[in-house]
XYZ file of N, CA, C and O in Angstrom:
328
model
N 0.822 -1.201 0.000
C 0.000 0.000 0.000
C 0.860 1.256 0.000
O 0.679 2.115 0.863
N 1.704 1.377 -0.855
C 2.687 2.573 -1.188
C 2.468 3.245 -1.925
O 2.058 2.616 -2.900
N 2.494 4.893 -2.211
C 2.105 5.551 -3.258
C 2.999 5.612 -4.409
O 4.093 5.062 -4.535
N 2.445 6.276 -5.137
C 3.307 6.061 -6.328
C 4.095 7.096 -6.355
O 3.707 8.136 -5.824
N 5.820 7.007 -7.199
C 6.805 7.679 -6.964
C 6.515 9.000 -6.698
O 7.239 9.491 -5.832
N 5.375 9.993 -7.345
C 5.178 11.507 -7.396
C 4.849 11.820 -5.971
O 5.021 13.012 -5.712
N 4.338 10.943 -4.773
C 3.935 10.995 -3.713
C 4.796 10.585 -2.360
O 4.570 10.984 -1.218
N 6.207 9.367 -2.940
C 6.938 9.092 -1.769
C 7.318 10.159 -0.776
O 7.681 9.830 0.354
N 7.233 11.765 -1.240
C 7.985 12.177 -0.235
C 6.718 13.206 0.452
O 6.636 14.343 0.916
N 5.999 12.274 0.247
C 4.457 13.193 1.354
C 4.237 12.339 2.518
O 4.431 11.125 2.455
N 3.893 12.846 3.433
C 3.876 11.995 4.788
C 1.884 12.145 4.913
O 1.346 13.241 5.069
N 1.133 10.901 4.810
C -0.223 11.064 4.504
C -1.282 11.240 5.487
O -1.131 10.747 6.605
N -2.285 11.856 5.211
C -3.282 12.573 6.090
C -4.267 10.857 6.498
O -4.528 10.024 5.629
N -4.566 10.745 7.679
C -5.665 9.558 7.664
C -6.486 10.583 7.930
O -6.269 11.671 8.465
N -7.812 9.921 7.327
C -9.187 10.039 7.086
C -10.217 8.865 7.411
O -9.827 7.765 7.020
N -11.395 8.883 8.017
C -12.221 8.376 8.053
C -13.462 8.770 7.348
O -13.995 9.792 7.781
N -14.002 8.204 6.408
C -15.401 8.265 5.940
C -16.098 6.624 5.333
O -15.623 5.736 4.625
N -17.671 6.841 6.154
C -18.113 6.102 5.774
C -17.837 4.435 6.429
O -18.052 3.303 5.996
N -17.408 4.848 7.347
C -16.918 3.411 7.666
C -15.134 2.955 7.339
O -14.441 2.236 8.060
N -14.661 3.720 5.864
C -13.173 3.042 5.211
C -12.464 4.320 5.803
O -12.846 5.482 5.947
N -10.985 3.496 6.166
C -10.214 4.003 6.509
C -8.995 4.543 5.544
O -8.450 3.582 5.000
N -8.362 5.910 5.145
C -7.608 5.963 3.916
C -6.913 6.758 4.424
O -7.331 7.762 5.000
N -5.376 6.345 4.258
C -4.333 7.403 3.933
C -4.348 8.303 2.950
O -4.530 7.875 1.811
N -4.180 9.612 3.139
C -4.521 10.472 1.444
C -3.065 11.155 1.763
O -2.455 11.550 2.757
N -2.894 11.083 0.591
C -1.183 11.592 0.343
C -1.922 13.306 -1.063
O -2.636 13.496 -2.047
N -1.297 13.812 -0.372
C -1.380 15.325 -1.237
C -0.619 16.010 -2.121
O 0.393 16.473 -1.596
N -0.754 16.270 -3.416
C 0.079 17.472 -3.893
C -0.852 18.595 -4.621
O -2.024 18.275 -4.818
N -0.441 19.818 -5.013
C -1.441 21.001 -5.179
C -2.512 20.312 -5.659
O -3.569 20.272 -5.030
N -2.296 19.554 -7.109
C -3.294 19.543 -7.790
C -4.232 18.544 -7.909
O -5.269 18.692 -8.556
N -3.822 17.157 -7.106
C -4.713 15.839 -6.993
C -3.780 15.106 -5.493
O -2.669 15.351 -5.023
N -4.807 14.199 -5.130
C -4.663 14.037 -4.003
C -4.805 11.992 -4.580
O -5.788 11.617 -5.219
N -3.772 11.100 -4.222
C -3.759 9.659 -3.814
C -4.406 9.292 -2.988
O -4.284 10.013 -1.998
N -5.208 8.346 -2.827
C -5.911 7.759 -1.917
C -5.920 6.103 -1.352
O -6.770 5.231 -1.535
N -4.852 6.064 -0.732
C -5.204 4.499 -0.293
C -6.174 3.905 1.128
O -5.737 4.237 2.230
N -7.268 3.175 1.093
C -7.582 2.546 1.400
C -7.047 1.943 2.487
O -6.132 1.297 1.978
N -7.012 1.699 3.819
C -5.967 0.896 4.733
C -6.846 -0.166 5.691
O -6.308 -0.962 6.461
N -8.485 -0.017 5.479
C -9.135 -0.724 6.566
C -9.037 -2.077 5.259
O -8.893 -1.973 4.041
N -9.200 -3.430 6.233
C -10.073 -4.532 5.039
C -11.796 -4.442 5.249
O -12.413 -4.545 6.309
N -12.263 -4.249 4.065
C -13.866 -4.883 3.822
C -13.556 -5.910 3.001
O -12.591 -5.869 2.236
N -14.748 -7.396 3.153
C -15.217 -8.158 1.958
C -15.721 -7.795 1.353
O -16.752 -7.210 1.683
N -15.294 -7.910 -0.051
C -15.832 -7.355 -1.416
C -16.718 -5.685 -1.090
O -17.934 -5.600 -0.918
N -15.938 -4.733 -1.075
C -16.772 -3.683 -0.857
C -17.085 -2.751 -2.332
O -16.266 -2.650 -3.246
N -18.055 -2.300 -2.324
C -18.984 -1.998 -3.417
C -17.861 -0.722 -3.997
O -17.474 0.216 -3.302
N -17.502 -0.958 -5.336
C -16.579 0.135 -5.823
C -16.915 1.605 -5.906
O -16.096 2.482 -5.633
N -18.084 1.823 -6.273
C -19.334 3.117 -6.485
C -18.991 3.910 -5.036
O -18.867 5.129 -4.915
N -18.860 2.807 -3.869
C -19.392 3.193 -2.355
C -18.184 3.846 -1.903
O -18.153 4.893 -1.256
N -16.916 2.973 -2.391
C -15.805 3.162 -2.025
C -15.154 4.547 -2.877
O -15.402 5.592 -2.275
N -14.725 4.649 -3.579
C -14.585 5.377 -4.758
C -14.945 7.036 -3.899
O -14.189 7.956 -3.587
N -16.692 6.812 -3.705
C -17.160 8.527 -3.497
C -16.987 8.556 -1.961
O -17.665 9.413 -1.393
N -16.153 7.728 -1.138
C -15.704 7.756 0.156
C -14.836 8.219 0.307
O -14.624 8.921 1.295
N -13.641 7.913 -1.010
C -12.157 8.358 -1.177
C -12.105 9.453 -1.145
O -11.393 10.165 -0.437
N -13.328 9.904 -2.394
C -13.379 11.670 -3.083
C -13.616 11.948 -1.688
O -12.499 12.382 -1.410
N -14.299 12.013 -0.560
C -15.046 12.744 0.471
C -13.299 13.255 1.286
O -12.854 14.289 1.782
N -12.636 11.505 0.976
C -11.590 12.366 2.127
C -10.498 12.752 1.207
O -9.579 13.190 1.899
N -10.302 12.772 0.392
C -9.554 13.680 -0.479
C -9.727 15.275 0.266
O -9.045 15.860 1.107
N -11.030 15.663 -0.514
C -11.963 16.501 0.539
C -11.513 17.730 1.765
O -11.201 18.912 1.908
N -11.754 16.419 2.498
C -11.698 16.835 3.246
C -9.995 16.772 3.936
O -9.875 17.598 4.840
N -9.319 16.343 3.793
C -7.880 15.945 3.800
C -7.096 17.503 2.983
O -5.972 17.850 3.345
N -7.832 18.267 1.940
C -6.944 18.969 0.769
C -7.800 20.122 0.951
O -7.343 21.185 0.529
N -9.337 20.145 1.676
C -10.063 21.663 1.565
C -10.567 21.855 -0.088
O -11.548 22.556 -0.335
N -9.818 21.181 -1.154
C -10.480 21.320 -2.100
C -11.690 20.425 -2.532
O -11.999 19.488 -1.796
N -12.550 20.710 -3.938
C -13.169 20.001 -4.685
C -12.649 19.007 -5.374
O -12.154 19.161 -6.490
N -12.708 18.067 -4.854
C -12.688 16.635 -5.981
C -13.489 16.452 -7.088
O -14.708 16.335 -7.216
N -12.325 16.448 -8.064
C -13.132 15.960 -9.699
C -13.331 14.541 -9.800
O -12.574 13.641 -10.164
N -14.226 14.543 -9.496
C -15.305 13.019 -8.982
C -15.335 12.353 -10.548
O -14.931 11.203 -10.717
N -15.836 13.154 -11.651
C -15.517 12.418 -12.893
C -14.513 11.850 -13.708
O -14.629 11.006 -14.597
N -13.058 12.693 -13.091
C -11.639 12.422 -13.333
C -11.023 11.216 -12.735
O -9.922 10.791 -13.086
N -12.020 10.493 -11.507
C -11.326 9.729 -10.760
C -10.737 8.430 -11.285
O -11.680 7.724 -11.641
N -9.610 7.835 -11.477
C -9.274 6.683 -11.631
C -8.514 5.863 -10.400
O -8.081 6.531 -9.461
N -8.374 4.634 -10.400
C -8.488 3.843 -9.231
C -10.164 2.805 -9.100
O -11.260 2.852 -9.658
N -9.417 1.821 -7.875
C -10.522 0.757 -7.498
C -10.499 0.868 -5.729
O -9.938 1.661 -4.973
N -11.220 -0.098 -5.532
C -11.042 -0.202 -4.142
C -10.453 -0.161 -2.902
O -10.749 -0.244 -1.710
N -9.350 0.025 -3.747
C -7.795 0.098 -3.032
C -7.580 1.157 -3.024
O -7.813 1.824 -2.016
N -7.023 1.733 -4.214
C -6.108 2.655 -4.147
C -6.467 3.802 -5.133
O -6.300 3.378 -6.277
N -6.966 5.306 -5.133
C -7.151 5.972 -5.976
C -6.795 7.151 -6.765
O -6.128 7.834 -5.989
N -6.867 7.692 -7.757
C -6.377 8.734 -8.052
C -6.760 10.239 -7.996
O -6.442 10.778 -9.055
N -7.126 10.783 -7.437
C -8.270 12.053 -7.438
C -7.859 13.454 -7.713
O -7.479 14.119 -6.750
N -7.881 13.951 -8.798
C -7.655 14.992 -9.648
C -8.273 16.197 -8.690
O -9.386 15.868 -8.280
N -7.813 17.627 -8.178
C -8.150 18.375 -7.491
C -8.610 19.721 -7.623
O -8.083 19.996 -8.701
N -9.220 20.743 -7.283
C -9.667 22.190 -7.659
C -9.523 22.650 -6.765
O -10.283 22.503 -5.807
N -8.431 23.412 -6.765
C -8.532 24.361 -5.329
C -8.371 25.776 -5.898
O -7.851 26.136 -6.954
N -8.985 26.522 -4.868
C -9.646 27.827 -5.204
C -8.450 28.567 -4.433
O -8.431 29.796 -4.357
């Protein structure tokens, strides 16, 4: 559960939403999202707009919820900050 190289040297925000637990690693413009609790088979849709929430709330910005790539694990979340 390591971020990817653009992120090794961020030390990551935990977040709770929804029940899942996620490290969110930050830079200006999009925010990484890993996942750290286990669920069985948890619903991708559920998980996904849990990530965006703590992106969120982790960065103060808007998450581009349509930009998002990633699964259950681990995500990518493209950012708007004002």
């Amino acid at each position: 559960n390591t971020p990817p190289l653009r992120f090794m040297d961020v030390e990551p925000e935990q977040v709770t939403v929804a029940g899942s637990q996620f490290d969110v690693y930050l830079k200006p413009d999009e925010a990484f999202v890993v996942r750290t609790n286990r669920r069985a088979l948890p619903d991708a849709a559920e998980v996904l707009a849990a990530a965006a929430t703590a992106a969120e709330v982790a960065s103060g910005c808007e998450a581009l919820t349509k930009k998002i790539k990633g699964d259950q694990a681990m995500v990518r979340i493209p950012l708007k900050c004002r």
